[in-house]
Amino acid sequence: MKKIQMVDLQSQYANIQDQIDSKIAEVLKSAAYINGPEVHSFQKGLENYLGVKHVIPCANGTDALQIAMMGLGLKPSDEVITADFTFAATVEVIALLQLTPVLVDVDPVDFNISVEAIKRAITPKTKAIVPVHLFGKVANMEAIMEIAKKHNLFVIEDNAQAIGATYTFKDGSKKKAGTIGHVASTSFFPSKNLGCYGDGGAIFTNDDDLAHKIRGIVNHGMYVRYHHDVVGVNSRLDSIQAAILNVKLPHLDAYNKARQEAARKYNLAFATEKNIITPIICENCDCHVFHQYTLRVLHTDRDALVNHLNENGIPCGVYYPIPLHSQKAYADTRYDEADFPVTNQLVKEVISLPMHTELDDDQIEFITSKVIEFINK
Ligand SMILES: *Cc1c(COP(=O)(O)O)cnc(C)c1O
């Protein structure tokens, strides 16, 4: 059996090595290292794939979130509601911009921001909601957009984990994750569903004015060379990374299918385990692209399970072990533990198993047998 990895980037690279290597060599020869034709063609390719009017590439997913918030003109002390159970980047940029983060609880089934909790958290100062499509599953965007419309709020989708997922509305219409809110951010960090070989990110929007504003912000606030109209940042996607993404974008759907296939096999193996709650897989939709495959384990010492798997050569992850409202950097007397029953429970129960595009049946069989062995011991 091939050595099990949390994410197997080497095998994925080996399958596309010729194309990648020749593309990188082309960029090196062209000397168009910054904002060259590869960046432009990736931008167009991703706009086309997502069905969104504007993609603005940038340096990473954290910058993308920050720039999206700058573009919306959010002001210090504006309240921004986001999930308590997510990667810290989301709340970090809210705090950096001196906006007020308002962390709320999540849904126990799909781990995404709770619509009821959003409703309870809205005040006259609330200006935006940041749903995170956690682990690759699109949040309840229809309900979130309704609340936003009612209260005149911006919706910024943190789509770092769900690129390529498709959301289906009640009327049957479909949209790609990241094209539903006013603006969205994504990351091309190597282990993400569409990863480059370094850092990369992008912002998406259908709003022409916002796109124009953001194109200036990513480039030192310049709309005309050496005229700085707004305070900007320097945040660019490298040409070499764009060239890599141009090779990988046509494979994204197949990569996501491979992840969904692995998730299906995991779920099947765990189907009769009473102490394992598996992620839900919708049969007729594409709302989950399994950036992570995350279980809840009940009546089990989760950390001992992690050790057991590691001892058997199986890497695994705990995403995330500490609620954001309990992190030193984001703790606040405004928060009441009673408002976070789900997150406080999930941090004790979740475990993410190896998930990537190259998992084979032997590996899945071995991983699931070791999990089941421990749960039933
Ligand atoms: C990865 C990630 C980010 C940040 O992306 P970087 O490219 O690493 O800056 C932001 N939000 C979420 C939910 C992520 O998973």
XYZ file of C-alpha atoms and ligand atoms in Angstrom:
392
model
C 0.000 0.000 0.000
C 1.174 3.506 -0.848
C 2.134 5.571 2.235
C -0.968 7.386 3.485
C -0.772 11.172 3.514
C -3.260 13.770 4.709
C -2.906 15.403 1.291
C -0.905 13.685 -1.463
C 0.376 16.548 -3.602
C 3.293 14.571 -5.042
C 1.141 11.951 -6.764
C -1.193 14.644 -8.098
C 1.788 16.560 -9.518
C 3.232 13.391 -11.078
C 0.048 13.025 -13.164
C 0.393 16.490 -14.734
C 4.146 16.974 -14.446
C 4.930 17.406 -18.157
C 2.374 20.158 -18.640
C 3.312 21.941 -15.413
C 7.033 21.830 -16.058
C 6.743 23.146 -19.599
C 4.361 25.942 -18.525
C 6.736 27.052 -15.790
C 9.641 26.983 -18.253
C 7.619 29.186 -20.633
C 7.040 31.777 -17.907
C 10.730 31.763 -17.010
C 11.690 32.375 -20.643
C 9.043 35.048 -21.159
C 10.258 37.087 -18.143
C 6.629 38.220 -17.659
C 6.878 37.407 -13.964
C 4.335 39.894 -12.642
C 0.818 40.307 -14.076
C 1.762 38.588 -17.316
C -0.507 36.795 -19.787
C -0.770 33.707 -17.538
C -2.449 35.785 -14.808
C -4.839 37.313 -17.314
C -5.759 33.986 -18.867
C -6.302 32.414 -15.446
C -8.572 35.290 -14.487
C -10.650 34.780 -17.656
C -10.629 31.001 -17.264
C -11.894 31.184 -13.687
C -14.560 33.796 -14.532
C -15.786 31.460 -17.223
C -15.696 28.372 -14.993
C -17.548 30.065 -12.121
C -19.975 32.046 -14.247
C -19.015 35.256 -12.448
C -18.357 38.644 -14.050
C -15.131 39.489 -12.239
C -12.261 37.519 -10.775
C -9.480 39.603 -9.220
C -6.426 37.449 -8.492
C -4.367 38.304 -5.411
C -1.594 36.950 -3.213
C -3.490 34.605 -0.868
C -6.896 33.835 0.594
C -6.412 35.955 3.693
C -5.595 39.024 1.579
C -8.619 38.226 -0.571
C -10.911 38.452 2.456
C -9.298 41.645 3.688
C -9.435 43.303 0.266
C -13.083 42.288 -0.180
C -13.901 44.022 3.121
C -11.860 47.094 2.152
C -13.682 47.216 -1.178
C -17.052 47.267 0.553
C -15.945 50.325 2.501
C -16.591 48.792 5.929
C -15.622 51.219 8.707
C -14.110 50.747 12.176
C -16.688 49.486 14.681
C -18.983 48.127 11.959
C -20.074 44.685 13.124
C -19.311 41.680 10.939
C -20.950 38.368 11.774
C -19.027 35.178 11.105
C -18.767 31.586 12.298
C -17.105 30.620 15.572
C -15.990 27.324 14.041
C -13.603 28.153 11.207
C -9.988 28.888 10.377
C -8.766 32.069 12.096
C -8.090 33.968 8.840
C -11.737 34.917 8.636
C -11.896 36.689 11.984
C -8.303 37.944 11.780
C -8.934 40.299 8.881
C -12.117 41.613 10.493
C -10.091 42.510 13.571
C -7.153 43.901 11.554
C -9.460 46.345 9.791
C -10.730 47.395 13.237
C -14.186 46.144 12.428
C -15.950 44.328 15.244
C -16.081 40.566 14.754
C -19.289 38.972 16.012
C -18.745 35.225 16.285
C -21.821 33.028 16.195
C -22.529 29.330 16.610
C -22.753 26.804 13.786
C -25.041 24.040 12.609
C -24.321 20.586 14.084
C -25.018 18.783 10.812
C -22.960 20.653 8.230
C -20.738 22.701 10.612
C -21.650 25.929 8.777
C -22.806 29.214 10.266
C -26.220 28.892 11.925
C -28.927 30.968 10.298
C -30.788 31.299 13.608
C -27.619 32.461 15.338
C -27.075 35.102 12.631
C -30.599 36.411 13.209
C -29.989 36.696 16.958
C -26.692 38.537 16.449
C -27.933 41.333 14.191
C -27.819 44.830 15.716
C -28.118 48.318 14.179
C -24.310 48.242 13.769
C -24.213 45.023 11.751
C -22.891 45.651 8.239
C -21.884 42.264 6.861
C -22.108 38.501 7.196
C -19.193 36.233 6.306
C -20.382 32.655 5.761
C -17.501 30.187 5.408
C -18.252 27.164 3.216
C -16.536 24.947 5.725
C -14.817 21.709 4.665
C -16.172 22.203 1.132
C -19.906 22.305 1.964
C -21.769 25.411 0.829
C -23.538 27.233 3.676
C -27.289 27.865 3.614
C -26.906 30.757 1.179
C -30.562 31.160 0.278
C -31.524 31.908 3.891
C -28.406 34.021 4.442
C -29.134 36.167 1.373
C -32.726 36.643 2.563
C -31.574 37.874 5.975
C -28.988 40.127 4.334
C -31.575 41.657 2.044
C -33.986 42.255 4.896
C -31.356 44.016 7.024
C -29.405 45.629 4.187
C -26.167 43.730 4.898
C -23.288 42.698 2.670
C -22.514 39.014 2.284
C -18.858 38.051 1.821
C -18.444 34.350 1.058
C -15.232 32.812 2.372
C -14.901 30.229 -0.369
C -11.363 29.062 0.437
C -12.578 25.496 1.008
C -15.383 25.037 -1.527
C -14.208 26.110 -4.972
C -16.148 24.226 -7.608
C -19.105 23.394 -5.348
C -22.550 24.223 -6.708
C -25.442 25.534 -4.632
C -29.012 24.669 -5.610
C -31.794 27.117 -4.681
C -35.323 26.025 -3.759
C -36.554 26.911 -7.259
C -33.967 24.551 -8.764
C -31.628 27.254 -10.048
C -27.931 26.723 -9.411
C -24.918 28.900 -8.735
C -21.293 28.149 -8.005
C -20.101 28.728 -4.441
C -18.544 32.174 -4.277
C -20.895 33.760 -6.821
C -23.964 34.135 -4.597
C -23.005 36.856 -2.112
C -21.934 40.411 -2.955
C -18.305 39.345 -3.042
C -16.275 36.231 -2.262
C -12.719 35.239 -1.516
C -10.807 32.079 -2.214
C -7.355 30.620 -1.593
C -5.068 28.603 -3.863
C -2.930 27.348 -0.957
C -1.418 24.029 -2.150
C -3.751 21.767 -0.178
C -6.970 23.555 -1.194
C -9.218 21.928 -3.808
C -7.630 24.125 -6.491
C -4.129 24.637 -5.177
C -1.039 26.205 -6.690
C 2.540 25.492 -5.591
C 2.908 28.397 -3.221
C 0.484 31.100 -2.141
C -2.359 32.480 -4.208
C -5.882 33.800 -3.861
C -8.699 35.599 -5.626
C -11.756 37.752 -5.093
C -14.977 37.212 -7.078
C -17.877 39.588 -7.664
C -20.652 40.332 -10.145
C -20.648 44.023 -9.150
C -18.810 46.132 -11.773
C -18.181 49.108 -9.465
C -16.905 46.929 -6.629
C -14.636 45.017 -9.043
C -13.156 48.295 -10.291
C -12.576 49.493 -6.743
C -10.912 46.198 -5.770
C -8.634 46.169 -8.830
C -7.231 49.449 -7.543
C -6.964 48.303 -3.934
C -4.855 45.249 -4.840
C -2.473 47.575 -6.692
C -1.574 50.247 -4.095
C -4.867 52.074 -4.574
C -3.918 53.086 -8.124
C -6.475 53.476 -10.910
C -4.150 55.648 -12.971
C -0.423 54.984 -12.647
C 1.101 56.859 -9.691
C -2.257 58.383 -8.751
C -3.235 56.842 -5.407
C -6.935 57.491 -4.895
C -7.542 55.098 -2.006
C -5.333 53.331 0.515
C -4.428 50.036 -1.092
C -2.188 47.050 -0.601
C 0.232 45.109 -2.770
C -1.362 41.747 -3.377
C -0.646 39.875 -6.605
C -0.865 36.336 -7.900
C 2.571 35.387 -9.316
C 2.729 34.527 -13.003
C 4.293 31.154 -12.200
C 1.460 30.298 -9.816
C -1.089 31.458 -12.404
C 0.554 29.198 -15.005
C 0.221 26.238 -12.621
C -3.415 27.124 -11.972
C -4.052 27.319 -15.730
C -2.953 23.694 -15.984
C -4.970 22.597 -12.945
C -8.257 24.473 -13.491
C -9.436 22.102 -16.273
C -8.936 19.228 -13.773
C -10.883 20.852 -10.926
C -14.169 19.047 -11.554
C -12.388 15.693 -11.789
C -10.438 16.485 -8.610
C -13.653 17.323 -6.763
C -15.290 14.133 -8.104
C -12.355 12.088 -6.781
C -12.823 13.685 -3.340
C -16.586 12.994 -3.408
C -15.897 9.404 -4.433
C -13.505 8.920 -1.517
C -16.082 10.465 0.850
C -18.717 8.047 -0.419
C -16.445 5.083 0.264
C -15.644 6.342 3.755
C -19.346 6.873 4.490
C -20.209 3.379 3.291
C -17.583 1.824 5.557
C -18.898 3.760 8.577
C -22.588 3.339 7.766
C -23.385 0.939 10.610
C -21.200 2.593 13.259
C -23.456 4.128 15.898
C -20.736 6.267 17.426
C -19.625 7.851 14.187
C -21.547 10.675 12.571
C -20.504 10.917 8.933
C -20.907 13.955 6.699
C -24.069 14.001 4.622
C -23.659 13.419 0.897
C -26.505 14.743 -1.253
C -27.123 12.366 -4.098
C -28.382 14.844 -6.671
C -26.327 17.906 -5.999
C -22.798 19.133 -5.832
C -23.009 21.237 -2.691
C -20.060 19.501 -0.988
C -16.591 19.163 -2.527
C -14.934 17.640 0.548
C -12.007 19.899 1.184
C -11.973 17.892 4.414
C -13.692 14.642 5.322
C -14.729 15.276 8.908
C -16.395 12.864 11.309
C -17.930 13.426 14.711
C -16.998 10.612 17.068
C -19.318 10.062 20.033
C -18.520 8.384 23.384
C -14.904 8.190 22.232
C -11.683 9.755 23.425
C -11.071 11.690 20.219
C -7.466 12.589 21.051
C -6.674 8.939 21.810
C -8.169 8.044 18.419
C -5.832 10.562 16.796
C -2.880 8.865 18.543
C -4.092 5.410 17.540
C -4.290 6.433 13.883
C -0.907 8.141 13.973
C 0.636 5.020 15.532
C -0.703 3.075 12.571
C 0.832 5.466 10.062
C -2.427 7.282 9.361
C -2.189 11.079 9.511
C -5.346 12.913 10.536
C -6.338 16.385 11.628
C -8.483 18.146 14.191
C -10.041 21.115 12.440
C -10.553 23.010 14.655
C -9.597 22.204 18.249
C -10.432 25.572 19.848
C -13.478 27.766 19.149
C -12.469 31.197 17.897
C -14.353 32.901 20.736
C -12.007 31.079 23.170
C -8.800 32.087 21.388
C -6.754 34.667 23.280
C -6.666 37.029 20.320
C -10.446 37.033 19.833
C -11.859 36.448 23.308
C -14.268 39.149 24.415
C -16.447 39.686 27.458
C -19.391 40.123 25.075
C -19.366 36.380 24.430
C -21.457 34.050 26.577
C -20.541 30.324 26.552
C -24.250 29.506 26.389
C -24.328 31.007 22.909
C -21.909 28.396 21.526
C -23.259 24.960 22.451
C -22.556 23.417 19.040
C -19.033 24.733 18.511
C -18.088 23.862 22.078
C -19.225 20.286 21.414
C -17.719 19.950 17.921
C -14.204 20.916 19.014
C -14.224 17.802 21.230
C -15.703 15.403 18.653
C -14.353 16.248 15.205
C -11.635 14.387 13.397
C -10.678 14.836 9.747
C -9.361 11.814 7.870
C -6.962 11.883 4.898
C -8.735 13.514 1.953
C -7.232 14.267 -1.435
C -7.535 13.348 -5.086
C -5.254 10.302 -5.027
C -6.711 8.090 -2.242
C -7.068 4.466 -3.314
C -9.381 1.703 -2.094
C -6.686 -0.093 -0.090
C -5.869 3.075 1.797
C -9.516 3.837 2.545
C -10.080 0.253 3.674
C -7.058 0.438 6.003
C -8.000 3.840 7.439
C -11.631 2.935 8.078
C -10.719 -0.416 9.647
C -8.354 1.313 12.094
C -10.989 3.896 13.045
C -13.655 1.224 13.579
C -11.267 -0.972 15.557
C -10.597 1.868 18.005
C -14.200 3.054 18.300
C -15.375 -0.473 19.218
C -12.526 -1.531 21.462
C -7.129 28.551 3.810
C -8.189 29.428 4.316
C -8.071 30.825 4.317
C -6.795 31.547 4.012
O -6.165 31.252 2.854
P -4.594 31.575 2.682
O -4.404 31.489 1.204
O -3.854 30.534 3.441
O -4.353 32.946 3.192
C -9.156 31.583 4.706
N -10.301 31.009 5.112
C -10.446 29.674 5.165
C -11.740 29.112 5.621
C -9.399 28.838 4.777
O -9.556 27.515 4.841
